[in-house]
N, CA, C and O atoms as a DFTB+ gen file, in Angstrom:
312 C
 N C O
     1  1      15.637     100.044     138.434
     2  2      15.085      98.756     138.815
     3  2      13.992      98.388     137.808
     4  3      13.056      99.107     137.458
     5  1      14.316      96.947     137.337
     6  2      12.971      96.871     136.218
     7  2      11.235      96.410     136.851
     8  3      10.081      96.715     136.553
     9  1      11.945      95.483     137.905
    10  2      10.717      95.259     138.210
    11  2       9.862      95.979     139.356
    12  3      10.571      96.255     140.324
    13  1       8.784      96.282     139.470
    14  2       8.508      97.277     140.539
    15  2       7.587      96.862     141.347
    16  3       6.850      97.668     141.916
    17  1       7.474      95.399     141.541
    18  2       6.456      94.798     142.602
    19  2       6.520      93.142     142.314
    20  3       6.519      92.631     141.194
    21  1       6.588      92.271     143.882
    22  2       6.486      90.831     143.487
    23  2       4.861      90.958     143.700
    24  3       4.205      91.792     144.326
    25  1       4.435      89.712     142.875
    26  2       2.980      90.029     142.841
    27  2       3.207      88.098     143.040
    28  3       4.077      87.488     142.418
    29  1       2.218      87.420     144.023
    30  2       2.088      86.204     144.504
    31  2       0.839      86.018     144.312
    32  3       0.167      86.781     145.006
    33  1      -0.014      85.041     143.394
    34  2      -1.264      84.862     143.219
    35  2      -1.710      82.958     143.969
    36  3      -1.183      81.858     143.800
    37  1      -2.552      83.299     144.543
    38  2      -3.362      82.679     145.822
    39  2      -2.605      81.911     146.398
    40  3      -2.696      80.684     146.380
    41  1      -1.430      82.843     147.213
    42  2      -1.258      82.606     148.451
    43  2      -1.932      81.854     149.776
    44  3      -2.824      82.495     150.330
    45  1      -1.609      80.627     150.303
    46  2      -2.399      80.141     150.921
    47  2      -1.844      80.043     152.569
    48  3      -0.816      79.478     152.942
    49  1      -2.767      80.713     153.357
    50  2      -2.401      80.886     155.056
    51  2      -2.070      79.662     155.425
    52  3      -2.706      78.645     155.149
    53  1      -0.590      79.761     156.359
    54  2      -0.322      79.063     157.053
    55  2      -1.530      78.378     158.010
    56  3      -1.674      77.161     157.898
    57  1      -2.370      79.080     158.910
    58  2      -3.037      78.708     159.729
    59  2      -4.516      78.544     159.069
    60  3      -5.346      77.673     159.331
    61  1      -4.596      79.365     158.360
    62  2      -6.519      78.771     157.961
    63  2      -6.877      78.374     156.865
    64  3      -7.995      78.112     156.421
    65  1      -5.312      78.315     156.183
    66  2      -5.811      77.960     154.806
    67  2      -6.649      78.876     153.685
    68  3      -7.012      78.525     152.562
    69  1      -6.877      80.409     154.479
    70  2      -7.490      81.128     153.641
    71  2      -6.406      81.336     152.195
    72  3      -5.211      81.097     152.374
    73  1      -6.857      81.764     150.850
    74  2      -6.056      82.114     149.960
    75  2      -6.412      83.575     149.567
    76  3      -7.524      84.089     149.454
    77  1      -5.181      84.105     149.389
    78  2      -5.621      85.695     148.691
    79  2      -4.333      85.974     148.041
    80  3      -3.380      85.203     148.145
    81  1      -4.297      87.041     147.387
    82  2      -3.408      87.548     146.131
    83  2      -2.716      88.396     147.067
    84  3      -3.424      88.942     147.913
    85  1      -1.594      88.596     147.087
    86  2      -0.098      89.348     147.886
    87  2       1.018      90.204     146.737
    88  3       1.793      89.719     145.912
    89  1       0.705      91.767     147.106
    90  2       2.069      92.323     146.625
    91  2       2.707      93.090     147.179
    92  3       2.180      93.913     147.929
    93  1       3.986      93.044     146.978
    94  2       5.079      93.969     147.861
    95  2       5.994      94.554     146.913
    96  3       6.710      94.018     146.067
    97  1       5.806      95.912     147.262
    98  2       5.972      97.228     146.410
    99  2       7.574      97.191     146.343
   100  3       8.134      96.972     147.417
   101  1       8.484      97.404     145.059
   102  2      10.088      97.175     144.842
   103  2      10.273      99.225     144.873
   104  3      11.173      99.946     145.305
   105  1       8.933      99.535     144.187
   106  2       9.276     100.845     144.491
   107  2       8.145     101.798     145.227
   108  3       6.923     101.646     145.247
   109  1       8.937     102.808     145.809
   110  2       7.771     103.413     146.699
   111  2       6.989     104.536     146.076
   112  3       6.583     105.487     146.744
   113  1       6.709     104.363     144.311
   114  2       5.646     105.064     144.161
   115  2       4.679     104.090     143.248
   116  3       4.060     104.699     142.375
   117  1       4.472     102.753     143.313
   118  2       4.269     101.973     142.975
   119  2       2.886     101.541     143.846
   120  3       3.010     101.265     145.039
   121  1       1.424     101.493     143.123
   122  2       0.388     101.687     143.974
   123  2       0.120     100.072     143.799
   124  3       0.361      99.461     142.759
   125  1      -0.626      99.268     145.451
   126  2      -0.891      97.869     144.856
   127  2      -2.339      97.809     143.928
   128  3      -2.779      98.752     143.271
   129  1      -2.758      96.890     144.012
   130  2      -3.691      96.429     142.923
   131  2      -5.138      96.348     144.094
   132  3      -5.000      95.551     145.022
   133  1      -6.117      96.941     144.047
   134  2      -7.330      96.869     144.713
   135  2      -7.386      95.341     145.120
   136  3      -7.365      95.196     146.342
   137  1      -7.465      93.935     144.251
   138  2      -7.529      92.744     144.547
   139  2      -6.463      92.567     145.037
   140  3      -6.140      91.463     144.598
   141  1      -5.282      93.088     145.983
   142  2      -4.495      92.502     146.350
   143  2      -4.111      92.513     147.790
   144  3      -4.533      93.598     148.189
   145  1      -3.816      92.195     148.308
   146  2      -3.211      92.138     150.204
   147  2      -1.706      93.151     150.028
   148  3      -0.811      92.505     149.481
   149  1      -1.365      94.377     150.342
   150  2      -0.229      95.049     150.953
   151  2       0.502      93.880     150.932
   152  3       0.040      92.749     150.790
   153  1       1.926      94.259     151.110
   154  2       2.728      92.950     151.855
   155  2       4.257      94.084     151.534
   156  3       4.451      95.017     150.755
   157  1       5.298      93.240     152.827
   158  2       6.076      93.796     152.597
   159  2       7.391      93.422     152.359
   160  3       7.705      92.542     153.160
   161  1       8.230      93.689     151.659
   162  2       8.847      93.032     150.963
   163  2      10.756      93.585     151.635
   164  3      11.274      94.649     151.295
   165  1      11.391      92.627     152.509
   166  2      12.708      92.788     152.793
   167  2      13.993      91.768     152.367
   168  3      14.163      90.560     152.534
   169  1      14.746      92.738     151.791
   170  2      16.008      92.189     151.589
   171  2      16.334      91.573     151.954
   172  3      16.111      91.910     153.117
   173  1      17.083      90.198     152.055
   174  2      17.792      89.246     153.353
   175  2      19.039      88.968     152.613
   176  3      19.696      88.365     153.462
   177  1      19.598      89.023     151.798
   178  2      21.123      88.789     151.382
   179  2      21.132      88.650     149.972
   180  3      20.198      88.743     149.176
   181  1      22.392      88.400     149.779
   182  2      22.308      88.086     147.754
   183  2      23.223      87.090     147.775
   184  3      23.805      86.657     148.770
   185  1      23.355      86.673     146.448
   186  2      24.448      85.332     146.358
   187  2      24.248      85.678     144.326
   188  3      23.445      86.074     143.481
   189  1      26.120      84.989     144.568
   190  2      26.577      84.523     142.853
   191  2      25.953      84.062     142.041
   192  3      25.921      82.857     142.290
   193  1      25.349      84.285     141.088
   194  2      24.897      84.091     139.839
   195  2      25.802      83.937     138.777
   196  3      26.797      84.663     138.783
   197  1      25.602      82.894     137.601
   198  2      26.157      83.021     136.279
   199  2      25.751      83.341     135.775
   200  3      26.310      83.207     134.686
   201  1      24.440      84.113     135.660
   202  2      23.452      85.073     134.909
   203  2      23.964      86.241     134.490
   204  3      25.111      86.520     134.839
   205  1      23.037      87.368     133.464
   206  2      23.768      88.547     133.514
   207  2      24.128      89.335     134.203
   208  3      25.208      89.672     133.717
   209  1      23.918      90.044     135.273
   210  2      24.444      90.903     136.195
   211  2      25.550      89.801     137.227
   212  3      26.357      90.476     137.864
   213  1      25.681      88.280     137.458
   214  2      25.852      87.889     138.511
   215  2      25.573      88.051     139.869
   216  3      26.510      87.791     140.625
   217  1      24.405      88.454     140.427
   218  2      24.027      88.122     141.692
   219  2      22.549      88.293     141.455
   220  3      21.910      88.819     140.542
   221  1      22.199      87.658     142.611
   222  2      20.487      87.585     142.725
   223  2      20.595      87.989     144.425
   224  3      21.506      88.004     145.254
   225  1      19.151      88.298     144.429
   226  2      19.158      89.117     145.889
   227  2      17.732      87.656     146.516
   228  3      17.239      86.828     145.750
   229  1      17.490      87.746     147.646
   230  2      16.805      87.023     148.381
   231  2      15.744      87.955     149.098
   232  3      16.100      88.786     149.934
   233  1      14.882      87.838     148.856
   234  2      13.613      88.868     149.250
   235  2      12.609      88.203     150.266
   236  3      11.812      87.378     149.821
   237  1      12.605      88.500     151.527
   238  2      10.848      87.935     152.087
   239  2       9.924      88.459     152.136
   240  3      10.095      89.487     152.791
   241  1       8.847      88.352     151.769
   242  2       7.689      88.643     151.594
   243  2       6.953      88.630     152.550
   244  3       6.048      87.797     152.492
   245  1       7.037      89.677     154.021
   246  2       5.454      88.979     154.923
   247  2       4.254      89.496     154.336
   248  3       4.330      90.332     153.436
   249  1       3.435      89.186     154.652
   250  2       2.107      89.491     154.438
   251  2       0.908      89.279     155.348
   252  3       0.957      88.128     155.782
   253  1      -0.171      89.953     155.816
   254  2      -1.219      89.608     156.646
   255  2      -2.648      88.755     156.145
   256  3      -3.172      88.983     155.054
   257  1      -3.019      88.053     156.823
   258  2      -3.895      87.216     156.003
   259  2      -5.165      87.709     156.252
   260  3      -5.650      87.803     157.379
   261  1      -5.851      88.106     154.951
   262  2      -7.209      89.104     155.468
   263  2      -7.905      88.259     156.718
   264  3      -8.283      88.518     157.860
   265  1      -7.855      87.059     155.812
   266  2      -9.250      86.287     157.248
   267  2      -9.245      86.411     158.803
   268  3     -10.085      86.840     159.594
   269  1      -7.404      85.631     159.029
   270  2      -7.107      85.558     160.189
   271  2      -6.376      86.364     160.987
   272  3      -6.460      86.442     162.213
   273  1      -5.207      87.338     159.815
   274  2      -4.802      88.423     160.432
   275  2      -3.027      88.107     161.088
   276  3      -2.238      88.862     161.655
   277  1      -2.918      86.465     160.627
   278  2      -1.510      86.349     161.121
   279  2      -1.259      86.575     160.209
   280  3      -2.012      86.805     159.263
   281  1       0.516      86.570     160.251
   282  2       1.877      87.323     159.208
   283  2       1.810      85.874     158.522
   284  3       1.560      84.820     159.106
   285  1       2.126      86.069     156.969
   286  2       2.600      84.643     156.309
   287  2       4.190      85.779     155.671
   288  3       4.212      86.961     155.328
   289  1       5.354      84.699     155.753
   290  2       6.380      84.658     155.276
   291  2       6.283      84.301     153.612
   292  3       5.372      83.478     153.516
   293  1       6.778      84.545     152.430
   294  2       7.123      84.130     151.512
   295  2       8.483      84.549     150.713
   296  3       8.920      85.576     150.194
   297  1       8.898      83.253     150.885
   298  2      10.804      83.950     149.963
   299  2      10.565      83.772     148.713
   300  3       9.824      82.915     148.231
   301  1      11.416      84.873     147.946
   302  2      11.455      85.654     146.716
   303  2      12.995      85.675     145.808
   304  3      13.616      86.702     146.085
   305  1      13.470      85.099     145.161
   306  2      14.636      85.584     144.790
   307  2      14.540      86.509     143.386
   308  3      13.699      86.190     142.546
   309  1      15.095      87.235     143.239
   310  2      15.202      88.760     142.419
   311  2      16.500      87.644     141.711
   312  3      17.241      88.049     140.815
C-alpha cells in the first residue's frame, strides 16, 4: 500500500463549527501526528476506474471533534 494515512487539514464540525486537523491510519503501524485528531478510517465499496490499477475504493473517515466530542463523517476516495 503506498499511502499510509488520509490526513484532512481543518476539518470543520458539523455542530460547532470547531476546526481541527484529522488522520486515519491506512496502516496499523503508522503513528498519527501530535497536531492531529485519531480518526478512523472504513472501507465502504470500490468502483471502475480508467486509471492505472482500475478501481478506486471509497473510504469514510469518522472522526471526534475535540471541542464537542460528536462523530464527523468524511468520504475519501483511494
Amino acid at each position: 500500500m503506498v499511502k499510509q494515512a488520509i490526513r484532512k487539514e481543518s476539518v470543520e464540525c458539523l455542530v460547532c463549527s470547531h476546526q481541527f486537523d484529522v488522520e486515519a491510519p491506512l496502516d496499523k503501524e503508522y503513528e498519527v501526528s501530535s497536531d492531529s485528531v485519531h480518526a478512523e478510517a472504513v472501507a465502504t465499496g470500490t468502483m471502475t476506474s480508467t486509471g492505472s490499477d482500475g478501481k478506486l475504493v471509497n473510504i469514510m473517515v469518522y472522526a471526534a471533534c475535540p471541542s464537542c466530542g460528536v462523530t464527523n463523517q468524511i468520504k475519501e476516495v483511494l
